[in-house]
Amino acid sequence: IFGTIMLKLTENITWLGALFNSVSARTAGFSTFNLGDFSNAGLIIMMVLMFIGASPGSTAGGIKTTTIFVLFQGVKSSAIDKSEKAFKYAVPKNAFKKAAVITVIGITVVLTGTFLMSLFEPNLEIKDIVFEIVSAYGTVGDSTGITPSISTASKILSMLVMFIGRLGEIMFNKSKNDNMTYGIVGLGRFGMALAIDLAESGSEIIALDSNEEKVQAIREYTENAFIVKNLEKKTLIETGIQNCD
């Protein structure tokens, strides 16, 4: 919806055309308009959509909508100094780290690809080059029309960026994180010692206790420590302890 509205505001196209290009920019690579005639603002919107891509489980490229969502939640939580939550559910701390890494890798690939193609194609406008690289990274296939005229080196670069964009996240997540997430209910003498030992070994922990002082003490080792007055299902789900391994 956001992409459709922004494309309609920036380009003189129909609502249906804006919707089609907004959806197509995430995966299909089809276009009913000459993208070379789009304004700079319109191309920026298209590039943002291509870079983000669609949701996991689809054939779309990009960094995925869930990555952006988790990233925004982590930034917001850091700004207000609260633990990450989404729809009243806790977001695992390592999820934000993964989202940040995937996003930084994506930006790095796009910037590097843009720089190299600028060297290979000094006569092309930078907006066309950036669009070409972002389209390749998102494995979309859209172009402002420069693809047939670029050099062999640039075409090889585009193929390499496509390969990274398609398989980069899969390679990043090919094996499960060795640092498992543990849930600890009750921070007595044993629970506190176990929580500290696991945290110092590099594992993620979610700690629950009704004593505020104990919860504050364990927060030196993990941000996922919560004060709970009961062990009802709703309360446990809100803490995110169901995400433990």
PDB file of C-alpha atoms in Angstrom, residues 25-221:
ATOM      1  CA  ALA A  25       9.224  -4.228  -7.866  1.00  0.00           C
ATOM      2  CA  ARG A  26       9.359  -6.776  -5.061  1.00  0.00           C
ATOM      3  CA  THR A  27       9.926  -9.818  -7.223  1.00  0.00           C
ATOM      4  CA  ALA A  28       8.431 -10.075 -10.731  1.00  0.00           C
ATOM      5  CA  GLY A  29      10.430  -7.501 -12.685  1.00  0.00           C
ATOM      6  CA  PHE A  30       7.582  -6.679 -15.049  1.00  0.00           C
ATOM      7  CA  SER A  31       6.719  -3.069 -15.809  1.00  0.00           C
ATOM      8  CA  THR A  32       3.889  -1.508 -17.773  1.00  0.00           C
ATOM      9  CA  PHE A  33       5.738   1.815 -17.955  1.00  0.00           C
ATOM     10  CA  ASN A  34       9.135   2.949 -19.210  1.00  0.00           C
ATOM     11  CA  LEU A  35      11.118   3.231 -15.986  1.00  0.00           C
ATOM     12  CA  GLY A  36      13.636   5.422 -17.749  1.00  0.00           C
ATOM     13  CA  ASP A  37      10.966   8.136 -17.819  1.00  0.00           C
ATOM     14  CA  PHE A  38      10.322   7.955 -14.081  1.00  0.00           C
ATOM     15  CA  SER A  39      11.297  10.926 -11.908  1.00  0.00           C
ATOM     16  CA  ASN A  40      14.151  10.658  -9.426  1.00  0.00           C
ATOM     17  CA  ALA A  41      11.615  10.382  -6.606  1.00  0.00           C
ATOM     18  CA  GLY A  42       9.804   7.563  -8.369  1.00  0.00           C
ATOM     19  CA  LEU A  43      13.036   5.658  -8.949  1.00  0.00           C
ATOM     20  CA  ILE A  44      13.954   6.025  -5.271  1.00  0.00           C
ATOM     21  CA  ILE A  45      10.615   4.492  -4.258  1.00  0.00           C
ATOM     22  CA  MET A  46      11.176   1.627  -6.695  1.00  0.00           C
ATOM     23  CA  MET A  47      14.690   1.050  -5.337  1.00  0.00           C
ATOM     24  CA  VAL A  48      13.460   0.968  -1.742  1.00  0.00           C
ATOM     25  CA  LEU A  49      10.801  -1.602  -2.683  1.00  0.00           C
ATOM     26  CA  MET A  50      13.331  -3.720  -4.579  1.00  0.00           C
ATOM     27  CA  PHE A  51      15.876  -3.595  -1.759  1.00  0.00           C
ATOM     28  CA  ILE A  52      13.341  -4.670   0.874  1.00  0.00           C
ATOM     29  CA  GLY A  53      11.697  -7.305  -1.293  1.00  0.00           C
ATOM     30  CA  ALA A  54       8.783  -9.425  -0.108  1.00  0.00           C
ATOM     31  CA  SER A  55       8.163 -11.749   2.833  1.00  0.00           C
ATOM     32  CA  PRO A  56      10.086 -14.941   3.683  1.00  0.00           C
ATOM     33  CA  GLY A  57       8.879 -18.112   2.021  1.00  0.00           C
ATOM     34  CA  SER A  58       8.324 -16.370  -1.301  1.00  0.00           C
ATOM     35  CA  THR A  59      10.577 -16.411  -4.355  1.00  0.00           C
ATOM     36  CA  ALA A  60      11.288 -12.690  -3.940  1.00  0.00           C
ATOM     37  CA  GLY A  61      14.764 -11.343  -3.290  1.00  0.00           C
ATOM     38  CA  GLY A  62      15.785  -8.392  -1.146  1.00  0.00           C
ATOM     39  CA  ILE A  63      16.427  -8.391   2.568  1.00  0.00           C
ATOM     40  CA  LYS A  64      12.763  -9.293   3.318  1.00  0.00           C
ATOM     41  CA  THR A  65       9.983  -7.358   5.029  1.00  0.00           C
ATOM     42  CA  THR A  66      10.477  -9.208   8.322  1.00  0.00           C
ATOM     43  CA  THR A  67      14.101  -8.052   8.455  1.00  0.00           C
ATOM     44  CA  ILE A  68      13.047  -4.404   8.151  1.00  0.00           C
ATOM     45  CA  PHE A  69      10.288  -4.873  10.725  1.00  0.00           C
ATOM     46  CA  VAL A  70      12.624  -6.434  13.301  1.00  0.00           C
ATOM     47  CA  LEU A  71      15.240  -3.767  12.571  1.00  0.00           C
ATOM     48  CA  PHE A  72      12.755  -0.948  13.188  1.00  0.00           C
ATOM     49  CA  GLN A  73      11.533  -2.618  16.378  1.00  0.00           C
ATOM     50  CA  GLY A  74      15.100  -2.890  17.654  1.00  0.00           C
ATOM     51  CA  VAL A  75      15.874   0.747  16.867  1.00  0.00           C
ATOM     52  CA  LYS A  76      12.646   1.876  18.528  1.00  0.00           C
ATOM     53  CA  SER A  77      13.345  -0.236  21.611  1.00  0.00           C
ATOM     54  CA  SER A  78      16.849   1.204  21.906  1.00  0.00           C
ATOM     55  CA  ALA A  79      15.499   4.741  21.561  1.00  0.00           C
ATOM     56  CA  ILE A  80      12.957   4.296  24.361  1.00  0.00           C
ATOM     57  CA  ASP A  81      15.230   1.989  26.402  1.00  0.00           C
ATOM     58  CA  LYS A  82      12.806  -0.936  26.520  1.00  0.00           C
ATOM     59  CA  SER A  83      13.042  -4.566  25.472  1.00  0.00           C
ATOM     60  CA  GLU A  84      12.053  -5.423  21.913  1.00  0.00           C
ATOM     61  CA  LYS A  85       8.378  -6.261  21.549  1.00  0.00           C
ATOM     62  CA  ALA A  86       6.013  -6.644  18.617  1.00  0.00           C
ATOM     63  CA  PHE A  87       2.259  -7.019  19.003  1.00  0.00           C
ATOM     64  CA  LYS A  88       2.782  -7.511  22.759  1.00  0.00           C
ATOM     65  CA  TYR A  89       5.213 -10.389  22.149  1.00  0.00           C
ATOM     66  CA  ALA A  90       8.923 -10.303  22.931  1.00  0.00           C
ATOM     67  CA  VAL A  91      11.358 -10.298  20.018  1.00  0.00           C
ATOM     68  CA  PRO A  92      14.499 -12.419  20.594  1.00  0.00           C
ATOM     69  CA  LYS A  93      17.552 -10.229  21.017  1.00  0.00           C
ATOM     70  CA  ASN A  94      19.555 -12.165  18.414  1.00  0.00           C
ATOM     71  CA  ALA A  95      16.815 -11.474  15.837  1.00  0.00           C
ATOM     72  CA  PHE A  96      17.717  -7.766  15.855  1.00  0.00           C
ATOM     73  CA  LYS A  97      21.402  -8.602  15.463  1.00  0.00           C
ATOM     74  CA  LYS A  98      20.680 -10.813  12.451  1.00  0.00           C
ATOM     75  CA  ALA A  99      18.430  -8.167  10.902  1.00  0.00           C
ATOM     76  CA  ALA A 100      21.124  -5.522  11.345  1.00  0.00           C
ATOM     77  CA  VAL A 101      23.814  -7.760   9.822  1.00  0.00           C
ATOM     78  CA  ILE A 102      21.643  -8.679   6.813  1.00  0.00           C
ATOM     79  CA  THR A 103      20.782  -5.017   6.207  1.00  0.00           C
ATOM     80  CA  VAL A 104      24.382  -3.837   6.488  1.00  0.00           C
ATOM     81  CA  ILE A 105      25.561  -6.596   4.144  1.00  0.00           C
ATOM     82  CA  GLY A 106      22.868  -5.610   1.633  1.00  0.00           C
ATOM     83  CA  ILE A 107      23.814  -1.930   1.740  1.00  0.00           C
ATOM     84  CA  THR A 108      27.505  -2.829   1.409  1.00  0.00           C
ATOM     85  CA  VAL A 109      26.871  -5.012  -1.638  1.00  0.00           C
ATOM     86  CA  VAL A 110      24.797  -2.283  -3.306  1.00  0.00           C
ATOM     87  CA  LEU A 111      27.368   0.441  -2.603  1.00  0.00           C
ATOM     88  CA  THR A 112      30.270  -1.727  -3.776  1.00  0.00           C
ATOM     89  CA  GLY A 113      28.401  -2.784  -6.901  1.00  0.00           C
ATOM     90  CA  THR A 114      27.477   0.817  -7.677  1.00  0.00           C
ATOM     91  CA  PHE A 115      31.086   1.939  -7.285  1.00  0.00           C
ATOM     92  CA  LEU A 116      32.414  -0.793  -9.566  1.00  0.00           C
ATOM     93  CA  MET A 117      29.825  -0.247 -12.262  1.00  0.00           C
ATOM     94  CA  SER A 118      30.537   3.482 -12.124  1.00  0.00           C
ATOM     95  CA  LEU A 119      34.142   2.626 -12.963  1.00  0.00           C
ATOM     96  CA  PHE A 120      33.079   0.320 -15.789  1.00  0.00           C
ATOM     97  CA  GLU A 121      30.456   2.722 -17.166  1.00  0.00           C
ATOM     98  CA  PRO A 122      31.715   6.296 -16.628  1.00  0.00           C
ATOM     99  CA  ASN A 123      29.267   7.728 -19.174  1.00  0.00           C
ATOM    100  CA  LEU A 124      26.109   6.495 -17.460  1.00  0.00           C
ATOM    101  CA  GLU A 125      24.131   8.545 -14.935  1.00  0.00           C
ATOM    102  CA  ILE A 126      24.539   7.479 -11.328  1.00  0.00           C
ATOM    103  CA  LYS A 127      20.779   7.041 -10.837  1.00  0.00           C
ATOM    104  CA  ASP A 128      20.650   4.472 -13.650  1.00  0.00           C
ATOM    105  CA  ILE A 129      23.623   2.594 -12.211  1.00  0.00           C
ATOM    106  CA  VAL A 130      22.219   2.507  -8.672  1.00  0.00           C
ATOM    107  CA  PHE A 131      18.845   1.327 -10.004  1.00  0.00           C
ATOM    108  CA  GLU A 132      20.540  -1.433 -12.009  1.00  0.00           C
ATOM    109  CA  ILE A 133      22.517  -2.682  -8.997  1.00  0.00           C
ATOM    110  CA  VAL A 134      19.581  -2.575  -6.582  1.00  0.00           C
ATOM    111  CA  SER A 135      17.452  -4.415  -9.130  1.00  0.00           C
ATOM    112  CA  ALA A 136      20.158  -7.058  -9.429  1.00  0.00           C
ATOM    113  CA  TYR A 137      20.521  -7.414  -5.659  1.00  0.00           C
ATOM    114  CA  GLY A 138      16.773  -7.846  -5.265  1.00  0.00           C
ATOM    115  CA  THR A 139      16.770 -10.276  -8.240  1.00  0.00           C
ATOM    116  CA  VAL A 140      13.944  -8.203  -9.715  1.00  0.00           C
ATOM    117  CA  GLY A 141      15.000  -7.588 -13.302  1.00  0.00           C
ATOM    118  CA  ASP A 142      13.724  -4.033 -13.700  1.00  0.00           C
ATOM    119  CA  SER A 143      15.930  -1.543 -15.533  1.00  0.00           C
ATOM    120  CA  THR A 144      15.853   2.038 -16.727  1.00  0.00           C
ATOM    121  CA  GLY A 145      16.963   0.743 -20.119  1.00  0.00           C
ATOM    122  CA  ILE A 146      20.739   0.575 -19.770  1.00  0.00           C
ATOM    123  CA  THR A 147      21.105  -3.222 -19.504  1.00  0.00           C
ATOM    124  CA  PRO A 148      21.623  -3.933 -23.250  1.00  0.00           C
ATOM    125  CA  SER A 149      24.290  -1.247 -23.592  1.00  0.00           C
ATOM    126  CA  ILE A 150      26.490  -1.965 -20.570  1.00  0.00           C
ATOM    127  CA  SER A 151      29.845  -3.703 -20.972  1.00  0.00           C
ATOM    128  CA  THR A 152      30.589  -7.367 -20.380  1.00  0.00           C
ATOM    129  CA  ALA A 153      32.311  -6.509 -17.109  1.00  0.00           C
ATOM    130  CA  SER A 154      29.174  -4.738 -15.865  1.00  0.00           C
ATOM    131  CA  LYS A 155      26.995  -7.672 -16.883  1.00  0.00           C
ATOM    132  CA  ILE A 156      29.233 -10.064 -14.981  1.00  0.00           C
ATOM    133  CA  LEU A 157      29.069  -7.707 -11.999  1.00  0.00           C
ATOM    134  CA  SER A 158      25.265  -7.702 -12.211  1.00  0.00           C
ATOM    135  CA  MET A 159      25.227 -11.502 -12.239  1.00  0.00           C
ATOM    136  CA  LEU A 160      27.490 -11.613  -9.198  1.00  0.00           C
ATOM    137  CA  VAL A 161      25.292  -9.133  -7.309  1.00  0.00           C
ATOM    138  CA  MET A 162      22.228 -11.211  -8.241  1.00  0.00           C
ATOM    139  CA  PHE A 163      23.908 -14.340  -6.917  1.00  0.00           C
ATOM    140  CA  ILE A 164      24.770 -12.647  -3.632  1.00  0.00           C
ATOM    141  CA  GLY A 165      21.281 -11.179  -3.335  1.00  0.00           C
ATOM    142  CA  ARG A 166      19.641 -14.537  -3.963  1.00  0.00           C
ATOM    143  CA  LEU A 167      21.900 -16.769  -1.864  1.00  0.00           C
ATOM    144  CA  GLY A 168      23.515 -14.359   0.561  1.00  0.00           C
ATOM    145  CA  GLU A 169      20.852 -14.626   3.253  1.00  0.00           C
ATOM    146  CA  ILE A 170      20.571 -18.381   2.771  1.00  0.00           C
ATOM    147  CA  MET A 171      24.312 -18.755   3.282  1.00  0.00           C
ATOM    148  CA  PHE A 172      24.137 -16.444   6.302  1.00  0.00           C
ATOM    149  CA  ASN A 173      21.431 -18.616   7.889  1.00  0.00           C
ATOM    150  CA  LYS A 174      22.533 -21.988   6.516  1.00  0.00           C
ATOM    151  CA  SER A 175      23.274 -23.359   9.947  1.00  0.00           C
ATOM    152  CA  LYS A 176      21.449 -22.758  13.177  1.00  0.00           C
ATOM    153  CA  ASN A 177      23.121 -20.472  15.655  1.00  0.00           C
ATOM    154  CA  ASP A 178      25.190 -22.543  18.062  1.00  0.00           C
ATOM    155  CA  ASN A 179      24.255 -20.222  20.915  1.00  0.00           C
ATOM    156  CA  MET A 180      20.894 -21.545  21.972  1.00  0.00           C
ATOM    157  CA  THR A 181      18.271 -19.551  23.835  1.00  0.00           C
ATOM    158  CA  TYR A 182      17.383 -20.777  27.305  1.00  0.00           C
ATOM    159  CA  GLY A 183      14.442 -19.866  29.492  1.00  0.00           C
ATOM    160  CA  ILE A 184      14.921 -19.663  33.248  1.00  0.00           C
ATOM    161  CA  VAL A 185      11.890 -19.324  35.502  1.00  0.00           C
ATOM    162  CA  GLY A 186      12.890 -18.328  39.008  1.00  0.00           C
ATOM    163  CA  LEU A 187      16.123 -16.575  39.949  1.00  0.00           C
ATOM    164  CA  GLY A 188      16.930 -18.265  43.212  1.00  0.00           C
ATOM    165  CA  ARG A 189      20.479 -19.273  44.101  1.00  0.00           C
ATOM    166  CA  PHE A 190      20.600 -22.023  41.468  1.00  0.00           C
ATOM    167  CA  GLY A 191      18.595 -20.119  38.840  1.00  0.00           C
ATOM    168  CA  MET A 192      20.745 -17.011  39.165  1.00  0.00           C
ATOM    169  CA  ALA A 193      23.984 -18.984  38.960  1.00  0.00           C
ATOM    170  CA  LEU A 194      22.735 -20.925  35.933  1.00  0.00           C
ATOM    171  CA  ALA A 195      21.585 -17.734  34.176  1.00  0.00           C
ATOM    172  CA  ILE A 196      24.939 -16.027  34.711  1.00  0.00           C
ATOM    173  CA  ASP A 197      26.870 -19.107  33.584  1.00  0.00           C
ATOM    174  CA  LEU A 198      24.830 -19.438  30.375  1.00  0.00           C
ATOM    175  CA  ALA A 199      25.046 -15.710  29.613  1.00  0.00           C
ATOM    176  CA  GLU A 200      28.819 -15.672  30.094  1.00  0.00           C
ATOM    177  CA  SER A 201      29.141 -18.690  27.789  1.00  0.00           C
ATOM    178  CA  GLY A 202      27.473 -16.658  25.023  1.00  0.00           C
ATOM    179  CA  SER A 203      24.003 -18.184  25.119  1.00  0.00           C
ATOM    180  CA  GLU A 204      20.848 -16.110  24.987  1.00  0.00           C
ATOM    181  CA  ILE A 205      18.657 -16.335  28.081  1.00  0.00           C
ATOM    182  CA  ILE A 206      15.176 -15.227  29.025  1.00  0.00           C
ATOM    183  CA  ALA A 207      14.852 -14.905  32.789  1.00  0.00           C
ATOM    184  CA  LEU A 208      11.637 -14.579  34.777  1.00  0.00           C
ATOM    185  CA  ASP A 209      11.136 -13.852  38.464  1.00  0.00           C
ATOM    186  CA  SER A 210       8.681 -12.032  40.694  1.00  0.00           C
ATOM    187  CA  ASN A 211      11.467 -10.282  42.620  1.00  0.00           C
ATOM    188  CA  GLU A 212      12.353  -6.940  41.067  1.00  0.00           C
ATOM    189  CA  GLU A 213      15.833  -6.808  42.635  1.00  0.00           C
ATOM    190  CA  LYS A 214      16.790 -10.194  41.189  1.00  0.00           C
ATOM    191  CA  VAL A 215      15.498  -9.225  37.760  1.00  0.00           C
ATOM    192  CA  GLN A 216      17.473  -5.981  37.850  1.00  0.00           C
ATOM    193  CA  ALA A 217      20.586  -7.898  38.883  1.00  0.00           C
ATOM    194  CA  ILE A 218      20.381 -10.380  35.992  1.00  0.00           C
ATOM    195  CA  ARG A 219      19.837  -7.540  33.510  1.00  0.00           C
ATOM    196  CA  GLU A 220      23.576  -6.943  33.716  1.00  0.00           C
ATOM    197  CA  TYR A 221      23.844 -10.133  31.668  1.00  0.00           C
TER     198      TYR A 221
END
